[in-house]
Amino acid sequence: MLPEPVKVVLDFVQQVNQNNAEGVAALLAPDHTFVDLAGDTEQGYQRIAAGWRDYLTQFPKYRLYIRRIVLLPIGVALIGQTTGSHLQIPDEQEFNDEGVIWLATVEHGLLKTWQLYADSVVNANALNLEGGQEIYAPVWFARTIAKHLDLLPPGSRTDDVRNVRKYYSRLYRKAPPETLLEIAERLFFEEGYRFVPYELIYYHPGTIALLNPEKVQALSVDINHWAAADTFSQFISGPTWKQGVISDDLIGKWIISPDFWYRRIAVVSTIYLDGDSERMLKYAAMLVDDHEDMIVKALSWVLRRAIRYDRKGVEQFLADHKHRLAARIKREVRNKLDTGLKNPTKN
């Protein structure tokens, strides 16, 4: 539950983001004071309400994105970014280069003051942000992360996306795992992202344990690419299986699914059981007759990984299933056994 002043301030931001000038005006106190980045002050309800109407009319795409909320003795501090402002610069430049601290005070359910500061270490220290109470608002934070990802340049690589995830993992490192899970779920279900929410869950201590079979299943919806399947296996299904959040029953359901992506997830998840060669070989054996390309490649991968833990077991597996395994699997796994490489360079 958010503190009441925070609710009021976020409602105000919501009205701004919806380009609702009347909604903004309705939340201003009669003696409202506005202070801009330059320190210039405006006072009086009518004057400031008119200013907001003019601004939102002139810049209808103006949006505020909140990444932190701190409750201070002097008010509510929001830290974030904007796009679509009077700066009239590209959104990615404004979002990445023009951070803002908004300090608001609330009285009788209305905004008494709204003051802007540049997001700098000097201003953060002057406001003693680190001494305040950190407030977590997952729906707002998920929107900000989504916008950050939206604004990555075309052609951005996995490392670029991962750097965004690492930034927010650090930013919310002290947040309860329940908070990180909600941020990730909103980022997945409402904002349409997959890789970042999976990693947010995996890398935040205690969050994997909050999942259950229903949540795990829900996080697997619409997987239709090997990268999505393997990312899910690495960061969600494998770790939850290892921790006992999901059981062999769910994996058993997936391994016989008519959807080959679930069959791939089931067998690839065994890689992330940290050396459980018995289950690696058990579930691989259930797919020896499955010659779907994505399954053939997955079986080769799992068997090659299993060599680390049970070389003799893999050799026996090849012998037991030599007439049923795809040629690619036999070739790549045998190469790995003999040379340590999947595809040794030919002389």
Short mmCIF file of C-alpha atoms in Angstrom, two decimals:
data_model
loop_
_atom_site.label_atom_id
_atom_site.label_comp_id
_atom_site.label_asym_id
_atom_site.label_seq_id
_atom_site.Cartn_x
_atom_site.Cartn_y
_atom_site.Cartn_z
CA MET A 1 0.00 0.00 0.00
CA LEU A 2 1.44 3.35 -1.04
CA PRO A 3 1.50 6.22 1.46
CA GLU A 4 -1.28 8.73 0.75
CA PRO A 5 1.03 11.59 -0.31
CA VAL A 6 2.72 9.28 -2.81
CA LYS A 7 -0.67 8.27 -4.23
CA VAL A 8 -1.58 11.92 -4.76
CA VAL A 9 1.73 12.72 -6.45
CA LEU A 10 1.53 9.70 -8.74
CA ASP A 11 -2.07 10.58 -9.60
CA PHE A 12 -0.80 14.01 -10.62
CA VAL A 13 1.88 12.44 -12.83
CA GLN A 14 -0.74 10.16 -14.34
CA GLN A 15 -2.87 13.17 -15.29
CA VAL A 16 0.16 14.79 -16.92
CA ASN A 17 0.98 11.61 -18.83
CA GLN A 18 -2.62 11.35 -20.01
CA ASN A 19 -2.43 14.94 -21.27
CA ASN A 20 -5.36 15.74 -19.00
CA ALA A 21 -4.96 19.41 -18.12
CA GLU A 22 -8.21 19.49 -16.17
CA GLY A 23 -7.10 16.48 -14.13
CA VAL A 24 -3.82 18.24 -13.41
CA ALA A 25 -5.61 21.42 -12.34
CA ALA A 26 -7.96 19.47 -10.07
CA LEU A 27 -4.99 18.26 -8.01
CA LEU A 28 -3.38 21.68 -7.48
CA ALA A 29 -3.80 23.34 -4.08
CA PRO A 30 -5.30 26.87 -4.11
CA ASP A 31 -1.93 28.28 -3.01
CA HIS A 32 0.15 26.00 -5.25
CA THR A 33 3.78 26.90 -5.91
CA PHE A 34 5.75 25.75 -8.96
CA VAL A 35 9.55 26.00 -9.17
CA ASP A 36 11.30 25.15 -12.43
CA LEU A 37 14.80 23.81 -13.07
CA ALA A 38 16.24 27.32 -13.15
CA GLY A 39 14.77 28.05 -9.72
CA ASP A 40 12.14 30.47 -11.07
CA THR A 41 8.96 30.43 -9.00
CA GLU A 42 5.30 30.74 -9.98
CA GLN A 43 2.52 30.98 -7.43
CA GLY A 44 -1.25 30.91 -7.52
CA TYR A 45 -3.70 28.32 -8.69
CA GLN A 46 -5.13 30.13 -11.72
CA ARG A 47 -1.77 31.11 -13.16
CA ILE A 48 -0.22 27.66 -12.75
CA ALA A 49 -3.30 25.76 -13.96
CA ALA A 50 -3.30 27.92 -17.09
CA GLY A 51 0.40 27.25 -17.53
CA TRP A 52 -0.17 23.51 -17.45
CA ARG A 53 -3.01 23.82 -19.98
CA ASP A 54 -0.77 25.74 -22.34
CA TYR A 55 2.16 23.37 -21.86
CA LEU A 56 0.15 20.19 -22.43
CA THR A 57 -1.51 21.72 -25.47
CA GLN A 58 1.82 22.73 -26.95
CA PHE A 59 3.59 19.46 -26.02
CA PRO A 60 0.90 16.74 -26.07
CA LYS A 61 3.48 13.92 -26.02
CA TYR A 62 5.12 15.11 -22.80
CA ARG A 63 5.59 12.12 -20.50
CA LEU A 64 7.20 11.51 -17.11
CA TYR A 65 8.90 8.19 -16.36
CA ILE A 66 9.57 7.37 -12.72
CA ARG A 67 12.37 5.03 -11.68
CA ARG A 68 12.62 5.88 -7.96
CA ILE A 69 10.31 7.29 -5.30
CA VAL A 70 11.66 8.52 -1.97
CA LEU A 71 9.51 9.73 0.90
CA LEU A 72 11.33 12.56 2.69
CA PRO A 73 10.48 14.72 5.71
CA ILE A 74 10.20 17.63 3.26
CA GLY A 75 8.00 15.86 0.71
CA VAL A 76 7.85 13.18 -1.94
CA ALA A 77 10.81 12.94 -4.32
CA LEU A 78 10.38 11.32 -7.71
CA ILE A 79 13.48 10.53 -9.74
CA GLY A 80 13.16 9.81 -13.41
CA GLN A 81 13.16 11.03 -16.97
CA THR A 82 10.94 12.78 -19.48
CA THR A 83 10.22 12.61 -23.18
CA GLY A 84 8.31 14.93 -25.49
CA SER A 85 9.08 18.10 -23.51
CA HIS A 86 9.78 21.67 -24.60
CA LEU A 87 13.41 20.66 -25.12
CA GLN A 88 12.26 19.25 -28.47
CA ILE A 89 15.10 16.79 -28.74
CA PRO A 90 14.88 13.10 -29.71
CA ASP A 91 13.19 10.97 -27.07
CA GLU A 92 16.22 8.74 -26.61
CA GLN A 93 18.44 11.76 -25.96
CA GLU A 94 16.01 13.35 -23.53
CA PHE A 95 15.38 10.09 -21.68
CA ASN A 96 19.06 9.21 -21.35
CA ASP A 97 20.59 12.65 -20.80
CA GLU A 98 18.02 14.83 -19.05
CA GLY A 99 17.21 13.17 -15.72
CA VAL A 100 14.95 15.04 -13.31
CA ILE A 101 14.20 15.04 -9.59
CA TRP A 102 10.69 16.26 -8.80
CA LEU A 103 10.01 17.28 -5.20
CA ALA A 104 6.35 17.56 -4.27
CA THR A 105 4.52 18.40 -1.08
CA VAL A 106 0.93 17.39 -0.44
CA GLU A 107 -1.59 19.07 1.82
CA HIS A 108 -5.21 17.97 2.28
CA GLY A 109 -4.94 15.63 -0.70
CA LEU A 110 -3.71 18.34 -3.09
CA LEU A 111 -0.33 19.27 -4.51
CA LYS A 112 0.97 22.26 -2.59
CA THR A 113 4.38 22.49 -4.29
CA TRP A 114 6.03 21.01 -7.36
CA GLN A 115 9.75 21.72 -7.71
CA LEU A 116 12.17 20.47 -10.35
CA TYR A 117 15.87 19.71 -9.91
CA ALA A 118 18.41 18.32 -12.33
CA ASP A 119 19.14 14.71 -11.47
CA SER A 120 22.67 15.13 -10.17
CA VAL A 121 24.72 13.78 -7.29
CA VAL A 122 24.90 17.29 -5.84
CA ASN A 123 21.12 17.69 -5.80
CA ALA A 124 20.54 14.15 -4.56
CA ASN A 125 22.89 14.81 -1.65
CA ALA A 126 21.35 18.21 -0.94
CA LEU A 127 17.91 16.61 -0.72
CA ASN A 128 19.34 13.68 1.29
CA LEU A 129 17.64 11.14 -0.94
CA GLU A 130 19.62 8.31 0.61
CA GLY A 131 18.24 9.22 4.02
CA GLY A 132 14.62 8.93 2.92
CA GLN A 133 12.22 6.01 2.77
CA GLU A 134 12.42 4.15 -0.51
CA ILE A 135 8.95 3.56 -1.95
CA TYR A 136 8.37 0.91 -4.59
CA ALA A 137 5.68 1.31 -7.24
CA PRO A 138 6.07 -1.66 -9.60
CA VAL A 139 3.61 -0.51 -12.25
CA TRP A 140 5.47 2.78 -12.65
CA PHE A 141 8.90 1.21 -12.61
CA ALA A 142 7.89 -1.40 -15.20
CA ARG A 143 6.73 1.36 -17.55
CA THR A 144 10.04 3.15 -17.15
CA ILE A 145 12.07 0.02 -17.84
CA ALA A 146 9.91 -0.67 -20.90
CA LYS A 147 10.49 2.85 -22.21
CA HIS A 148 14.23 2.47 -21.62
CA LEU A 149 14.16 -0.71 -23.70
CA ASP A 150 11.92 0.85 -26.34
CA LEU A 151 14.49 3.60 -26.86
CA LEU A 152 17.47 1.32 -27.43
CA PRO A 153 18.88 1.90 -30.93
CA PRO A 154 17.87 -0.46 -33.73
CA GLY A 155 20.23 -3.40 -33.89
CA SER A 156 21.04 -3.34 -30.18
CA ARG A 157 22.64 -6.57 -29.04
CA THR A 158 21.96 -8.84 -26.11
CA ASP A 159 24.66 -7.09 -24.08
CA ASP A 160 22.93 -3.73 -24.63
CA VAL A 161 19.64 -5.14 -23.35
CA ARG A 162 21.41 -6.87 -20.48
CA ASN A 163 23.09 -3.62 -19.46
CA VAL A 164 19.63 -2.08 -19.02
CA ARG A 165 18.61 -5.04 -16.87
CA LYS A 166 21.78 -4.78 -14.79
CA TYR A 167 21.12 -1.10 -14.17
CA TYR A 168 17.66 -1.78 -12.73
CA SER A 169 18.84 -4.83 -10.80
CA ARG A 170 21.36 -2.57 -9.07
CA LEU A 171 18.81 0.20 -8.60
CA TYR A 172 16.31 -2.13 -6.92
CA ARG A 173 18.83 -4.38 -5.17
CA LYS A 174 17.33 -3.58 -1.75
CA ALA A 175 13.73 -4.09 -2.86
CA PRO A 176 11.74 -7.02 -1.45
CA PRO A 177 11.63 -9.98 -3.85
CA GLU A 178 7.86 -9.52 -4.08
CA THR A 179 8.47 -6.10 -5.60
CA LEU A 180 10.91 -7.40 -8.20
CA LEU A 181 8.52 -10.17 -9.14
CA GLU A 182 5.69 -7.70 -9.69
CA ILE A 183 7.92 -5.41 -11.76
CA ALA A 184 8.98 -8.39 -13.87
CA GLU A 185 5.44 -9.70 -14.29
CA ARG A 186 4.15 -6.29 -15.34
CA LEU A 187 7.06 -5.91 -17.74
CA PHE A 188 6.19 -9.31 -19.21
CA PHE A 189 2.40 -9.30 -19.27
CA GLU A 190 1.67 -5.59 -19.76
CA GLU A 191 4.71 -4.28 -21.63
CA GLY A 192 5.47 -7.32 -23.78
CA TYR A 193 9.10 -7.90 -22.80
CA ARG A 194 10.55 -11.32 -22.06
CA PHE A 195 14.35 -11.42 -21.67
CA VAL A 196 14.64 -8.60 -19.12
CA PRO A 197 11.84 -9.79 -16.80
CA TYR A 198 13.27 -13.32 -16.82
CA GLU A 199 16.67 -11.98 -15.78
CA LEU A 200 15.21 -9.58 -13.20
CA ILE A 201 13.55 -12.55 -11.51
CA TYR A 202 16.61 -14.78 -11.70
CA TYR A 203 19.18 -12.29 -10.44
CA HIS A 204 17.22 -10.87 -7.49
CA PRO A 205 17.73 -13.01 -4.37
CA GLY A 206 14.59 -14.75 -3.19
CA THR A 207 12.45 -14.01 -6.23
CA ILE A 208 12.66 -17.44 -7.89
CA ALA A 209 11.27 -18.96 -4.68
CA LEU A 210 8.13 -16.81 -5.00
CA LEU A 211 7.14 -18.49 -8.24
CA ASN A 212 4.82 -21.48 -8.43
CA PRO A 213 3.91 -23.87 -11.26
CA GLU A 214 1.08 -21.62 -12.44
CA LYS A 215 3.31 -18.55 -12.58
CA VAL A 216 6.07 -20.48 -14.33
CA GLN A 217 3.60 -21.75 -16.91
CA ALA A 218 2.25 -18.24 -17.43
CA LEU A 219 5.74 -16.87 -18.03
CA SER A 220 6.19 -19.37 -20.86
CA VAL A 221 3.30 -18.16 -23.02
CA ASP A 222 3.88 -17.37 -26.68
CA ILE A 223 7.39 -18.79 -26.88
CA ASN A 224 8.05 -19.29 -30.59
CA HIS A 225 11.80 -18.92 -31.00
CA TRP A 226 14.79 -20.90 -29.79
CA ALA A 227 16.28 -17.87 -28.02
CA ALA A 228 13.08 -17.33 -26.02
CA ALA A 229 12.83 -21.03 -25.18
CA ASP A 230 16.44 -21.26 -24.05
CA THR A 231 16.30 -18.02 -22.06
CA PHE A 232 13.20 -19.29 -20.26
CA SER A 233 14.97 -22.59 -19.57
CA GLN A 234 18.07 -20.87 -18.21
CA PHE A 235 16.46 -18.23 -16.02
CA ILE A 236 13.01 -19.58 -15.10
CA SER A 237 12.23 -23.26 -15.64
CA GLY A 238 15.69 -24.66 -14.89
CA PRO A 239 16.21 -22.69 -11.66
CA THR A 240 12.65 -23.27 -10.42
CA TRP A 241 13.01 -26.98 -11.09
CA LYS A 242 16.34 -27.06 -9.27
CA GLN A 243 14.83 -25.26 -6.26
CA GLY A 244 11.76 -27.51 -6.16
CA VAL A 245 9.34 -24.75 -7.14
CA ILE A 246 8.22 -26.91 -10.04
CA SER A 247 8.47 -30.69 -10.12
CA ASP A 248 9.17 -33.46 -12.59
CA ASP A 249 5.40 -33.53 -13.18
CA LEU A 250 5.41 -30.22 -15.06
CA ILE A 251 8.55 -31.15 -17.01
CA GLY A 252 6.90 -34.47 -17.85
CA LYS A 253 3.90 -32.61 -19.21
CA TRP A 254 6.09 -30.39 -21.36
CA ILE A 255 8.25 -33.22 -22.74
CA ILE A 256 5.20 -34.82 -24.39
CA SER A 257 3.62 -31.55 -25.48
CA PRO A 258 2.47 -31.25 -29.11
CA ASP A 259 4.26 -27.88 -29.06
CA PHE A 260 7.92 -28.63 -29.82
CA TRP A 261 9.02 -25.47 -28.00
CA TYR A 262 7.82 -26.99 -24.72
CA ARG A 263 9.61 -30.23 -25.55
CA ARG A 264 12.78 -28.22 -26.13
CA ILE A 265 12.28 -26.29 -22.86
CA ALA A 266 11.81 -29.53 -20.95
CA VAL A 267 15.07 -31.11 -22.07
CA VAL A 268 17.15 -27.91 -22.09
CA SER A 269 16.03 -27.18 -18.52
CA THR A 270 17.99 -30.24 -17.39
CA ILE A 271 21.21 -28.38 -18.22
CA TYR A 272 20.48 -25.97 -15.37
CA LEU A 273 20.16 -28.66 -12.69
CA ASP A 274 23.91 -28.31 -12.11
CA GLY A 275 25.14 -31.75 -12.98
CA ASP A 276 22.08 -33.97 -12.57
CA SER A 277 23.18 -36.29 -15.35
CA GLU A 278 20.56 -38.87 -14.42
CA ARG A 279 17.73 -36.51 -15.31
CA MET A 280 19.62 -35.11 -18.30
CA LEU A 281 19.81 -38.59 -19.81
CA LYS A 282 16.33 -39.59 -18.67
CA TYR A 283 14.59 -36.73 -20.45
CA ALA A 284 16.90 -36.94 -23.45
CA ALA A 285 15.86 -40.58 -23.85
CA MET A 286 12.23 -39.50 -24.10
CA LEU A 287 13.03 -37.52 -27.25
CA VAL A 288 15.33 -39.85 -29.18
CA ASP A 289 12.66 -40.42 -31.84
CA ASP A 290 11.84 -36.71 -32.13
CA HIS A 291 13.55 -35.44 -35.28
CA GLU A 292 12.18 -31.91 -35.17
CA ASP A 293 15.21 -29.70 -35.89
CA MET A 294 14.92 -27.70 -32.65
CA ILE A 295 14.75 -30.93 -30.65
CA VAL A 296 17.68 -32.54 -32.45
CA LYS A 297 19.84 -29.50 -31.70
CA ALA A 298 18.65 -29.45 -28.08
CA LEU A 299 19.42 -33.15 -27.55
CA SER A 300 22.90 -32.69 -28.96
CA TRP A 301 23.46 -29.78 -26.59
CA VAL A 302 22.18 -31.64 -23.52
CA LEU A 303 24.22 -34.77 -24.25
CA ARG A 304 27.38 -32.77 -24.89
CA ARG A 305 26.86 -30.95 -21.60
CA ALA A 306 26.21 -34.25 -19.79
CA ILE A 307 29.71 -35.42 -20.74
CA ARG A 308 31.04 -33.11 -18.02
CA TYR A 309 29.26 -35.13 -15.36
CA ASP A 310 28.89 -38.67 -16.72
CA ARG A 311 31.06 -39.47 -19.71
CA LYS A 312 30.42 -43.20 -19.51
CA GLY A 313 26.69 -42.60 -19.23
CA VAL A 314 26.69 -40.55 -22.43
CA GLU A 315 28.72 -43.18 -24.27
CA GLN A 316 26.24 -45.82 -23.15
CA PHE A 317 23.36 -43.56 -24.23
CA LEU A 318 24.81 -43.32 -27.75
CA ALA A 319 25.22 -47.09 -27.88
CA ASP A 320 21.72 -47.80 -26.59
CA HIS A 321 20.02 -45.43 -29.03
CA LYS A 322 22.37 -45.52 -32.03
CA HIS A 323 19.65 -46.71 -34.42
CA ARG A 324 17.17 -44.03 -33.34
CA LEU A 325 19.20 -40.89 -32.77
CA ALA A 326 19.50 -38.33 -35.55
CA ALA A 327 22.83 -38.42 -37.38
CA ARG A 328 23.62 -34.90 -36.26
CA ILE A 329 23.34 -35.85 -32.59
CA LYS A 330 25.57 -38.88 -32.97
CA ARG A 331 28.18 -36.94 -34.93
CA GLU A 332 28.34 -33.90 -32.62
CA VAL A 333 28.30 -35.87 -29.38
CA ARG A 334 30.90 -38.34 -30.65
CA ASN A 335 33.08 -35.42 -31.76
CA LYS A 336 32.76 -33.93 -28.29
CA LEU A 337 33.70 -37.22 -26.66
CA ASP A 338 36.68 -37.78 -28.94
CA THR A 339 38.06 -34.26 -29.42
CA GLY A 340 36.38 -32.04 -26.87
CA LEU A 341 34.79 -30.05 -29.71
CA LYS A 342 31.35 -30.24 -31.31
CA ASN A 343 32.68 -29.63 -34.81
CA PRO A 344 36.47 -30.00 -34.92
CA THR A 345 38.11 -28.23 -37.82
CA LYS A 346 38.90 -30.59 -40.68
CA ASN A 347 42.42 -30.58 -42.09
#
